[in-house]
Tab-separated table of C-alpha atoms in Angstrom:
chain	number	residue	atom	x	y	z
A	1	UNK	CA	17.628	-51.771	9.018
A	2	UNK	CA	19.110	-49.390	11.490
A	3	UNK	CA	18.116	-48.823	15.009
A	4	UNK	CA	16.195	-45.846	16.241
A	5	UNK	CA	19.228	-44.487	18.014
A	6	UNK	CA	20.444	-42.873	14.835
A	7	UNK	CA	17.318	-40.834	14.750
A	8	UNK	CA	17.439	-39.735	18.317
A	9	UNK	CA	17.307	-36.039	18.484
A	10	UNK	CA	19.994	-33.967	20.025
A	11	UNK	CA	17.668	-32.578	22.626
A	12	UNK	CA	16.447	-35.899	23.974
A	13	UNK	CA	17.199	-34.615	27.442
A	14	UNK	CA	14.222	-32.329	27.158
A	15	UNK	CA	11.007	-32.762	28.999
A	16	UNK	CA	9.747	-35.352	26.510
A	17	UNK	CA	11.907	-38.042	25.001
A	18	UNK	CA	10.489	-38.781	21.571
A	19	UNK	CA	11.214	-42.457	21.943
A	20	UNK	CA	10.130	-42.898	25.507
A	21	UNK	CA	7.296	-45.286	26.028
A	22	UNK	CA	8.064	-47.283	22.911
A	23	UNK	CA	8.724	-50.956	23.114
A	24	UNK	CA	11.724	-52.449	21.425
A	25	UNK	CA	9.606	-53.675	18.564
A	26	UNK	CA	8.099	-50.256	18.094
A	27	UNK	CA	11.519	-48.660	18.165
A	28	UNK	CA	12.717	-51.001	15.470
A	29	UNK	CA	9.633	-50.353	13.418
A	30	UNK	CA	9.817	-46.618	13.656
A	31	UNK	CA	13.527	-46.752	13.024
A	32	UNK	CA	12.863	-48.563	9.787
A	33	UNK	CA	10.360	-45.951	8.694
A	34	UNK	CA	12.709	-43.121	9.466
A	35	UNK	CA	15.552	-44.881	7.723
A	36	UNK	CA	13.497	-45.201	4.624
A	37	UNK	CA	12.504	-41.595	4.878
A	38	UNK	CA	16.038	-40.299	5.304
A	39	UNK	CA	17.784	-42.581	2.908
A	40	UNK	CA	20.205	-41.165	0.343
A	41	UNK	CA	18.744	-39.399	-2.553
A	42	UNK	CA	17.271	-41.368	-5.355
A	43	UNK	CA	18.107	-40.773	-8.969
A	44	UNK	CA	14.532	-39.898	-9.741
A	45	UNK	CA	14.611	-37.085	-7.228
A	46	UNK	CA	17.245	-35.231	-9.184
A	47	UNK	CA	15.481	-35.267	-12.493
A	48	UNK	CA	15.297	-31.875	-14.123
A	49	UNK	CA	18.322	-30.538	-12.348
A	50	UNK	CA	19.580	-28.509	-15.280
A	51	UNK	CA	16.303	-26.765	-15.889
A	52	UNK	CA	15.809	-26.107	-12.210
A	53	UNK	CA	19.284	-24.668	-11.726
A	54	UNK	CA	18.937	-22.485	-14.797
A	55	UNK	CA	15.617	-21.135	-13.610
A	56	UNK	CA	16.900	-20.512	-10.103
A	57	UNK	CA	20.016	-18.771	-11.374
A	58	UNK	CA	17.962	-16.589	-13.645
A	59	UNK	CA	15.799	-15.663	-10.687
A	60	UNK	CA	18.792	-14.843	-8.529
A	61	UNK	CA	20.470	-12.667	-11.149
A	62	UNK	CA	17.879	-11.415	-13.580
A	63	UNK	CA	20.326	-8.826	-14.910
A	64	UNK	CA	22.367	-11.511	-16.538
A	65	UNK	CA	19.541	-12.566	-18.731
A	66	UNK	CA	17.495	-9.415	-19.002
A	67	UNK	CA	19.432	-6.223	-18.503
A	68	UNK	CA	17.331	-3.323	-17.489
A	69	UNK	CA	17.803	-0.171	-19.563
A	70	UNK	CA	19.096	2.722	-17.584
A	71	UNK	CA	17.152	5.876	-17.521
A	72	UNK	CA	18.952	8.612	-19.394
A	73	UNK	CA	17.183	11.567	-17.923
A	74	UNK	CA	17.260	11.956	-14.189
A	75	UNK	CA	14.050	12.814	-12.609
A	76	UNK	CA	13.601	16.303	-11.295
A	77	UNK	CA	13.742	16.187	-7.575
A	78	UNK	CA	11.756	18.890	-5.883
A	79	UNK	CA	12.054	19.065	-2.148
A	80	UNK	CA	8.870	18.235	-0.403
A	81	UNK	CA	9.088	21.338	1.737
A	82	UNK	CA	9.329	23.544	-1.317
A	83	UNK	CA	6.399	21.802	-2.892
A	84	UNK	CA	4.341	22.364	0.223
A	85	UNK	CA	5.140	26.050	0.435
A	86	UNK	CA	4.448	26.562	-3.221
A	87	UNK	CA	1.096	24.889	-2.936
A	88	UNK	CA	0.234	26.943	0.131
A	89	UNK	CA	1.159	30.189	-1.612
A	90	UNK	CA	-0.840	29.273	-4.684
A	91	UNK	CA	-3.819	28.373	-2.574
A	92	UNK	CA	-3.689	31.626	-0.628
A	93	UNK	CA	-3.409	33.625	-3.838
A	94	UNK	CA	-6.376	31.848	-5.311
A	95	UNK	CA	-8.418	32.534	-2.202
A	96	UNK	CA	-7.546	36.245	-2.251
A	97	UNK	CA	-8.368	36.572	-5.927
A	98	UNK	CA	-11.643	34.753	-5.538
A	99	UNK	CA	-12.632	36.866	-2.559
A	100	UNK	CA	-11.725	40.100	-4.290
A	101	UNK	CA	-13.598	39.107	-7.395
A	102	UNK	CA	-16.650	38.205	-5.408
A	103	UNK	CA	-16.569	41.446	-3.507
A	104	UNK	CA	-16.159	43.398	-6.730
A	105	UNK	CA	-19.125	41.624	-8.282
A	106	UNK	CA	-21.183	42.465	-5.243
A	107	UNK	CA	-19.975	46.038	-5.172
A	108	UNK	CA	-18.615	45.644	-1.723
A	109	UNK	CA	-15.163	46.991	-2.356
A	110	UNK	CA	-14.134	50.394	-1.088
A	111	UNK	CA	-14.813	53.238	-3.499
A	112	UNK	CA	-11.514	53.552	-5.333
A	113	UNK	CA	-10.983	49.834	-5.446
A	114	UNK	CA	-14.457	49.300	-6.788
A	115	UNK	CA	-13.818	51.927	-9.439
A	116	UNK	CA	-10.649	50.219	-10.474
A	117	UNK	CA	-12.382	46.872	-10.528
A	118	UNK	CA	-15.179	48.316	-12.597
A	119	UNK	CA	-12.792	49.797	-15.075
A	120	UNK	CA	-10.582	46.765	-15.354
A	121	UNK	CA	-13.321	44.198	-15.504
A	122	UNK	CA	-15.318	46.276	-17.894
A	123	UNK	CA	-12.457	45.966	-20.342
A	124	UNK	CA	-12.691	42.211	-20.233
A	125	UNK	CA	-16.428	42.169	-20.553
A	126	UNK	CA	-17.418	41.625	-16.973
A	127	UNK	CA	-19.965	43.977	-15.560
A	128	UNK	CA	-19.492	45.011	-12.018
A	129	UNK	CA	-20.967	47.957	-10.222
A	130	UNK	CA	-19.009	51.142	-10.475
A	131	UNK	CA	-17.596	52.758	-7.454
A	132	UNK	CA	-19.123	55.849	-5.918
A	133	UNK	CA	-16.111	57.856	-6.906
A	134	UNK	CA	-16.914	57.771	-10.596
A	135	UNK	CA	-20.613	57.553	-10.901
A	136	UNK	CA	-22.769	60.021	-9.089
A	137	UNK	CA	-25.558	58.654	-7.154
A	138	UNK	CA	-28.882	59.151	-8.903
A	139	UNK	CA	-30.842	62.051	-7.680
A	140	UNK	CA	-27.957	63.926	-6.279
A	141	UNK	CA	-28.196	62.567	-2.880
A	142	UNK	CA	-25.208	64.480	-1.973
A	143	UNK	CA	-26.938	67.007	0.195
A	144	UNK	CA	-24.640	69.753	0.854
A	145	UNK	CA	-25.503	73.058	2.225
A	146	UNK	CA	-26.561	75.773	0.009
A	147	UNK	CA	-23.718	77.891	1.070
A	148	UNK	CA	-21.249	75.336	0.135
A	149	UNK	CA	-22.971	74.826	-3.091
A	150	UNK	CA	-22.912	78.451	-3.764
A	151	UNK	CA	-19.238	78.293	-3.742
A	152	UNK	CA	-19.292	75.562	-6.354
A	153	UNK	CA	-21.849	76.998	-8.627
A	154	UNK	CA	-21.011	79.863	-10.883
A	155	UNK	CA	-22.268	82.903	-9.434
A	156	UNK	CA	-25.078	84.492	-11.151
A	157	UNK	CA	-24.735	87.905	-12.375
A	158	UNK	CA	-25.742	90.737	-10.187
A	159	UNK	CA	-29.150	92.027	-10.622
A	160	UNK	CA	-30.356	88.795	-12.051
A	161	UNK	CA	-31.474	87.102	-9.080
A	162	UNK	CA	-32.205	83.750	-10.270
A	163	UNK	CA	-33.423	82.379	-7.117
A	164	UNK	CA	-35.541	83.319	-4.415
A	165	UNK	CA	-36.756	86.787	-4.324
A	166	UNK	CA	-39.774	88.584	-3.345
A	167	UNK	CA	-42.173	86.401	-1.590
A	168	UNK	CA	-40.131	83.548	-1.593
A	169	UNK	CA	-41.162	81.787	1.355
A	170	UNK	CA	-38.471	82.465	3.697
A	171	UNK	CA	-36.196	79.772	3.118
A	172	UNK	CA	-38.127	76.905	1.863
A	173	UNK	CA	-35.696	75.396	-0.379
A	174	UNK	CA	-36.289	72.526	-2.589
A	175	UNK	CA	-35.616	69.245	-1.076
A	176	UNK	CA	-32.469	67.620	-1.961
A	177	UNK	CA	-32.684	64.967	-4.521
A	178	UNK	CA	-35.428	66.383	-6.577
A	179	UNK	CA	-33.645	66.804	-9.795
A	180	UNK	CA	-35.625	68.782	-12.247
A	181	UNK	CA	-38.938	69.567	-10.834
A	182	UNK	CA	-39.248	73.206	-10.321
A	183	UNK	CA	-40.446	73.929	-6.957
A	184	UNK	CA	-42.767	76.671	-6.523
A	185	UNK	CA	-42.085	78.712	-3.564
A	186	UNK	CA	-45.640	78.471	-2.526
A	187	UNK	CA	-46.325	74.988	-3.140
A	188	UNK	CA	-46.264	72.295	-0.635
A	189	UNK	CA	-42.886	72.321	0.744
A	190	UNK	CA	-41.069	69.723	2.543
A	191	UNK	CA	-39.252	71.051	5.454
A	192	UNK	CA	-36.339	73.056	4.383
A	193	UNK	CA	-33.155	72.046	5.812
A	194	UNK	CA	-31.205	75.084	5.284
A	195	UNK	CA	-31.232	78.454	3.783
A	196	UNK	CA	-33.428	81.168	4.887
A	197	UNK	CA	-33.828	83.639	2.176
A	198	UNK	CA	-35.200	86.901	3.131
A	199	UNK	CA	-36.909	87.568	-0.093
A	200	UNK	CA	-35.385	90.875	-0.711
A	201	UNK	CA	-32.030	90.377	-1.847
A	202	UNK	CA	-31.937	91.135	-5.434
A	203	UNK	CA	-28.531	89.893	-5.743
A	204	UNK	CA	-28.960	86.949	-3.694
A	205	UNK	CA	-27.155	84.066	-5.064
A	206	UNK	CA	-28.579	80.791	-4.380
A	207	UNK	CA	-29.806	81.792	-1.127
A	208	UNK	CA	-32.607	79.370	-1.176
A	209	UNK	CA	-30.765	76.445	-0.004
A	210	UNK	CA	-31.780	74.380	-2.921
A	211	UNK	CA	-29.687	71.611	-4.114
A	212	UNK	CA	-27.811	72.351	-7.236
A	213	UNK	CA	-25.144	70.647	-8.955
A	214	UNK	CA	-25.158	72.576	-12.162
A	215	UNK	CA	-27.607	75.200	-12.147
A	216	UNK	CA	-28.142	76.854	-15.461
A	217	UNK	CA	-28.822	80.411	-15.373
A	218	UNK	CA	-32.282	80.990	-16.421
A	219	UNK	CA	-34.207	83.661	-14.941
A	220	UNK	CA	-37.432	82.034	-14.241
A	221	UNK	CA	-39.712	84.811	-14.624
A	222	UNK	CA	-37.444	87.498	-15.658
A	223	UNK	CA	-35.793	89.910	-13.447
A	224	UNK	CA	-36.581	90.405	-9.951
A	225	UNK	CA	-39.697	89.918	-8.221
A	226	UNK	CA	-39.969	86.407	-9.195
A	227	UNK	CA	-41.722	83.982	-7.152
A	228	UNK	CA	-38.735	82.562	-5.811
A	229	UNK	CA	-38.990	79.444	-7.780
A	230	UNK	CA	-36.136	77.254	-7.318
A	231	UNK	CA	-34.877	75.182	-10.108
A	232	UNK	CA	-32.856	72.327	-9.420
A	233	UNK	CA	-31.440	70.390	-12.222
A	234	UNK	CA	-28.987	67.771	-12.022
A	235	UNK	CA	-26.944	66.752	-14.873
A	236	UNK	CA	-25.535	63.398	-14.881
Z	1	UNK	CA	25.047	-37.444	12.474
Z	2	UNK	CA	23.814	-39.711	9.779
Z	3	UNK	CA	25.906	-39.090	6.751
Z	4	UNK	CA	23.436	-40.986	4.601
Z	5	UNK	CA	20.526	-38.818	5.403
Z	6	UNK	CA	19.991	-36.162	2.763
Z	7	UNK	CA	18.327	-34.017	5.317
Z	8	UNK	CA	21.270	-34.037	7.657
Z	9	UNK	CA	24.215	-34.349	5.365
Z	10	UNK	CA	26.368	-31.219	5.462
Z	11	UNK	CA	26.242	-29.379	2.222
Z	12	UNK	CA	29.972	-28.914	2.300
Z	13	UNK	CA	30.286	-32.708	2.216
Z	14	UNK	CA	28.143	-32.793	-0.873
Z	15	UNK	CA	30.304	-30.178	-2.493
Z	16	UNK	CA	33.202	-32.574	-2.556
Z	17	UNK	CA	35.818	-30.355	-1.090
Z	18	UNK	CA	35.112	-27.305	-3.150
Z	19	UNK	CA	34.339	-25.218	-0.139
Z	20	UNK	CA	32.348	-24.751	2.976
Z	21	UNK	CA	28.738	-23.775	3.159
Z	22	UNK	CA	29.497	-20.085	3.450
Z	23	UNK	CA	31.433	-20.119	0.210
Z	24	UNK	CA	28.724	-22.057	-1.554
Z	25	UNK	CA	26.081	-19.698	-0.279
Z	26	UNK	CA	28.045	-16.598	-1.254
Z	27	UNK	CA	28.609	-17.950	-4.733
Z	28	UNK	CA	24.953	-18.890	-5.066
Z	29	UNK	CA	23.949	-15.411	-4.016
Z	30	UNK	CA	26.042	-14.101	-6.880
Z	31	UNK	CA	24.322	-16.450	-9.290
Z	32	UNK	CA	27.069	-19.021	-9.755
Z	33	UNK	CA	25.472	-22.060	-11.278
Z	34	UNK	CA	27.762	-24.588	-9.629
Z	35	UNK	CA	26.795	-23.232	-6.212
Z	36	UNK	CA	23.119	-23.229	-7.029
Z	37	UNK	CA	23.433	-26.794	-8.280
Z	38	UNK	CA	25.171	-27.802	-5.075
Z	39	UNK	CA	22.423	-26.395	-2.920
Z	40	UNK	CA	19.758	-27.904	-5.094
Z	41	UNK	CA	21.291	-31.383	-5.096
Z	42	UNK	CA	21.694	-31.285	-1.341
Z	43	UNK	CA	18.256	-30.025	-0.433
Z	44	UNK	CA	15.958	-31.075	-3.218
Z	45	UNK	CA	15.569	-34.721	-2.046
Z	46	UNK	CA	14.470	-33.920	1.523
Z	47	UNK	CA	12.380	-31.052	0.250
Z	48	UNK	CA	10.678	-33.297	-2.245
Z	49	UNK	CA	10.008	-35.980	0.345
Z	50	UNK	CA	8.628	-33.453	2.775
Z	51	UNK	CA	6.313	-32.122	0.128
Z	52	UNK	CA	5.311	-35.603	-0.959
Z	53	UNK	CA	4.244	-36.339	2.573
Z	54	UNK	CA	2.439	-33.021	2.853
Z	55	UNK	CA	1.065	-32.350	-0.593
Z	56	UNK	CA	0.996	-35.687	-2.319
Z	57	UNK	CA	1.333	-35.783	-6.040
Z	58	UNK	CA	1.769	-32.039	-6.447
Z	59	UNK	CA	5.073	-32.143	-4.613
Z	60	UNK	CA	7.256	-31.405	-7.618
Z	61	UNK	CA	5.312	-28.334	-8.668
Z	62	UNK	CA	5.293	-27.038	-5.140
Z	63	UNK	CA	9.012	-27.700	-4.811
Z	64	UNK	CA	9.673	-25.667	-7.931
Z	65	UNK	CA	7.690	-22.798	-6.493
Z	66	UNK	CA	9.644	-23.020	-3.274
Z	67	UNK	CA	12.969	-22.851	-5.066
Z	68	UNK	CA	11.967	-19.961	-7.259
Z	69	UNK	CA	10.593	-18.009	-4.344
Z	70	UNK	CA	13.707	-18.688	-2.319
Z	71	UNK	CA	15.927	-17.680	-5.215
Z	72	UNK	CA	14.283	-14.289	-5.386
Z	73	UNK	CA	15.162	-13.638	-1.752
Z	74	UNK	CA	18.411	-15.497	-1.515
Z	75	UNK	CA	20.493	-12.330	-1.481
Z	76	UNK	CA	18.891	-11.321	1.808
Z	77	UNK	CA	19.667	-14.533	3.646
Z	78	UNK	CA	22.302	-14.456	6.362
Z	79	UNK	CA	23.081	-17.487	8.461
Z	80	UNK	CA	24.648	-20.889	8.639
Z	81	UNK	CA	23.603	-24.140	7.091
Z	82	UNK	CA	21.055	-25.036	9.749
Z	83	UNK	CA	19.465	-21.654	9.387
Z	84	UNK	CA	19.374	-22.082	5.653
Z	85	UNK	CA	17.568	-25.385	6.003
Z	86	UNK	CA	15.033	-23.779	8.276
Z	87	UNK	CA	14.679	-20.838	5.911
Z	88	UNK	CA	14.008	-23.123	2.953
Z	89	UNK	CA	11.617	-25.408	4.788
Z	90	UNK	CA	9.728	-22.448	6.145
Z	91	UNK	CA	8.905	-21.502	2.600
Z	92	UNK	CA	8.084	-25.091	1.803
Z	93	UNK	CA	5.651	-25.222	4.682
Z	94	UNK	CA	3.934	-22.043	3.536
Z	95	UNK	CA	3.618	-23.417	0.061
Z	96	UNK	CA	2.220	-26.642	1.449
Z	97	UNK	CA	-0.373	-24.650	3.361
Z	98	UNK	CA	-1.315	-22.812	0.202
Z	99	UNK	CA	-1.621	-26.096	-1.600
Z	100	UNK	CA	-3.904	-27.493	1.078
Z	101	UNK	CA	-6.099	-24.406	0.954
Z	102	UNK	CA	-6.552	-24.883	-2.738
Z	103	UNK	CA	-7.007	-28.622	-2.415
Z	104	UNK	CA	-9.627	-28.160	0.269
Z	105	UNK	CA	-11.842	-26.423	-2.283
Z	106	UNK	CA	-11.367	-29.138	-4.846
Z	107	UNK	CA	-12.635	-32.699	-4.742
Z	108	UNK	CA	-10.057	-35.268	-3.852
Z	109	UNK	CA	-8.711	-36.900	-6.953
Z	110	UNK	CA	-6.929	-40.156	-7.304
Z	111	UNK	CA	-3.944	-38.265	-8.598
Z	112	UNK	CA	-3.555	-36.639	-5.192
Z	113	UNK	CA	-2.620	-39.943	-3.653
Z	114	UNK	CA	1.030	-40.869	-3.654
Z	115	UNK	CA	1.977	-43.104	-6.465
Z	116	UNK	CA	4.577	-45.802	-6.158
Z	117	UNK	CA	7.809	-44.932	-7.850
Z	118	UNK	CA	9.092	-47.185	-10.536
Z	119	UNK	CA	12.777	-46.534	-10.705
Z	120	UNK	CA	14.507	-48.294	-13.538
Z	121	UNK	CA	17.697	-48.897	-11.675
Z	122	UNK	CA	17.827	-52.208	-9.867
Z	123	UNK	CA	19.316	-51.111	-6.554
Z	124	UNK	CA	16.901	-48.319	-6.086
Z	125	UNK	CA	13.740	-50.302	-6.527
Z	126	UNK	CA	13.606	-51.515	-2.972
Z	127	UNK	CA	14.697	-48.177	-1.634
Z	128	UNK	CA	12.068	-46.375	-3.573
Z	129	UNK	CA	9.404	-48.797	-2.404
Z	130	UNK	CA	10.517	-48.376	1.166
Z	131	UNK	CA	10.370	-44.619	0.764
Z	132	UNK	CA	6.912	-44.773	-0.699
Z	133	UNK	CA	5.757	-46.970	2.173
Z	134	UNK	CA	7.242	-44.602	4.706
Z	135	UNK	CA	5.598	-41.597	3.129
Z	136	UNK	CA	2.300	-43.389	2.921
Z	137	UNK	CA	2.542	-44.240	6.581
Z	138	UNK	CA	3.431	-40.665	7.441
Z	139	UNK	CA	0.414	-39.418	5.613
Z	140	UNK	CA	-1.764	-41.451	7.906
Z	141	UNK	CA	-0.649	-39.282	10.822
Z	142	UNK	CA	-2.454	-36.150	11.865
Z	143	UNK	CA	-1.012	-33.210	10.056
Z	144	UNK	CA	0.568	-31.484	13.029
Z	145	UNK	CA	2.327	-34.681	14.121
Z	146	UNK	CA	3.338	-35.469	10.572
Z	147	UNK	CA	4.750	-32.026	10.086
Z	148	UNK	CA	6.824	-32.160	13.226
Z	149	UNK	CA	8.189	-35.626	12.443
Z	150	UNK	CA	9.149	-34.549	8.951
Z	151	UNK	CA	10.812	-31.354	10.027
Z	152	UNK	CA	12.672	-33.021	12.846
Z	153	UNK	CA	13.724	-36.330	11.272
Z	154	UNK	CA	13.827	-35.497	7.594
Z	155	UNK	CA	14.824	-31.850	7.389
Z	156	UNK	CA	17.036	-32.118	10.448
Z	157	UNK	CA	15.737	-29.021	12.199
Z	158	UNK	CA	15.977	-28.681	15.951
Z	159	UNK	CA	13.083	-28.171	18.291
Z	160	UNK	CA	13.473	-24.413	18.468
Z	161	UNK	CA	13.489	-24.051	14.708
Z	162	UNK	CA	10.385	-26.183	14.333
Z	163	UNK	CA	8.674	-24.285	17.121
Z	164	UNK	CA	9.450	-20.961	15.480
Z	165	UNK	CA	8.354	-22.238	12.116
Z	166	UNK	CA	5.054	-23.679	13.238
Z	167	UNK	CA	4.234	-21.067	15.839
Z	168	UNK	CA	4.141	-23.597	18.638
Z	169	UNK	CA	6.004	-23.782	21.902
Z	170	UNK	CA	9.043	-26.064	22.076
Z	171	UNK	CA	7.315	-28.282	24.598
Z	172	UNK	CA	4.389	-28.696	22.276
Z	173	UNK	CA	6.729	-29.615	19.460
Z	174	UNK	CA	8.347	-32.286	21.619
Z	175	UNK	CA	4.994	-33.748	22.546
Z	176	UNK	CA	3.824	-33.787	18.967
Z	177	UNK	CA	7.054	-35.425	17.892
Z	178	UNK	CA	6.724	-38.123	20.512
Z	179	UNK	CA	3.114	-38.846	19.668
Z	180	UNK	CA	3.872	-38.904	15.978
Z	181	UNK	CA	6.672	-41.409	16.377
Z	182	UNK	CA	4.590	-43.605	18.637
Z	183	UNK	CA	1.725	-43.612	16.216
Z	184	UNK	CA	4.113	-44.245	13.356
Z	185	UNK	CA	5.576	-47.213	15.154
Z	186	UNK	CA	2.179	-48.654	15.875
Z	187	UNK	CA	1.156	-48.303	12.285
Z	188	UNK	CA	4.348	-49.825	10.975
Z	189	UNK	CA	4.111	-52.752	13.385
Z	190	UNK	CA	0.466	-53.525	12.968
Z	191	UNK	CA	0.122	-53.071	9.260
Z	192	UNK	CA	2.304	-54.285	6.523
Z	193	UNK	CA	2.386	-51.039	4.690
Z	194	UNK	CA	2.911	-51.372	1.021
Z	195	UNK	CA	3.137	-48.660	-1.603
Z	196	UNK	CA	-0.356	-49.580	-2.734
Z	197	UNK	CA	-1.780	-48.592	0.630
Z	198	UNK	CA	-3.820	-45.444	0.299
Z	199	UNK	CA	-3.222	-43.067	3.125
Z	200	UNK	CA	-6.015	-41.047	4.491
Z	201	UNK	CA	-6.096	-37.351	3.860
Z	202	UNK	CA	-8.376	-36.604	6.721
Z	203	UNK	CA	-5.763	-34.617	8.511
Z	204	UNK	CA	-5.528	-31.896	5.901
Z	205	UNK	CA	-8.069	-29.750	7.590
Z	206	UNK	CA	-6.019	-29.802	10.747
Z	207	UNK	CA	-3.167	-28.150	8.935
Z	208	UNK	CA	-5.311	-25.219	8.057
Z	209	UNK	CA	-6.200	-24.747	11.666
Z	210	UNK	CA	-2.608	-25.036	12.816
């Protein structure tokens, strides 16, 4: 049995001496316990050394026992910045396309763009409203002055006043947008916006201020002296 | 320095002149079996005794886990022999805590109590019985005192290492060490501790709170 002094710690000068306050008998007793605890290794404590060392070595160097296959194809490395920009560009493009498509479906695009969208999407089976540049508005809402229209329309032959003679009511033209209904010069007239025929001009050409897009030449009642009926016919 | 103590014997002395600790460690980090065997033979006995005192009959399984875990991280270790002891016993302490957490949920079995060794060799019978008696007496201590006594007097760690390992202040470690030794002396003097003495395991819950 050894004495406790062998087990004195190196820092016994600290604030607490581990063996302070112990009687001699207690020091001997605790020294015996610590001697037994720190005695040389026993044979039974080293049982299984080979297996333990083999397992530890295998854990330290797993490559020795289980080589890992090397990848033959390197992974494609795409910079993160490039990936971010690409995603941002794709997202912006998708937003623009979706917005344009929605506007085209709603007919909100400007005229030429809507026409193009109508034509292109019609080819793929999607129906979108046509633009105003290709399809005339129903009813010929394009109210232009009779004088301007006279320039567009083929002039009628002289002597065949097709419009507005005689008692034509001084300039009561047919209202714009009334496509085919012949308007009697004496009928109830909406307020004429333009044109003031004098009723005497035998060669008057479209002096009635009616709205015409394509006005066929038909003398309403033959020759002059008609009632100044105004025919307005729109052709789609 | 007690050259007989497995916890304090320099590993280079156990090597038998092959090399110093640094060389043994470097070779072990490269997976040399002789170096691993040297470390294992030097540190397995104190590790096993520490775990016997802390975990009881499951000490060998826990020791295997400690070695395997340490082997997986051995290449990262940098330090001298004292640091290596502290590094290894830190893992042992964590494993002991894990064992106590599991054991706390299980009913105490007779197998958890330390069993007296029965070494076949004649000279080791008394030594083994004395070791069993010492461990049984240690297990009667509160866990925090037992842990400090084991780390200080068995593993050979200094106060600062034990304080860092247990998360206590150095002064607290000194006080716990002193109280543990005093209580150990009283128990050894008053009772004739034999290997058949069953230590109490009441202090296990204290370890969880530590």
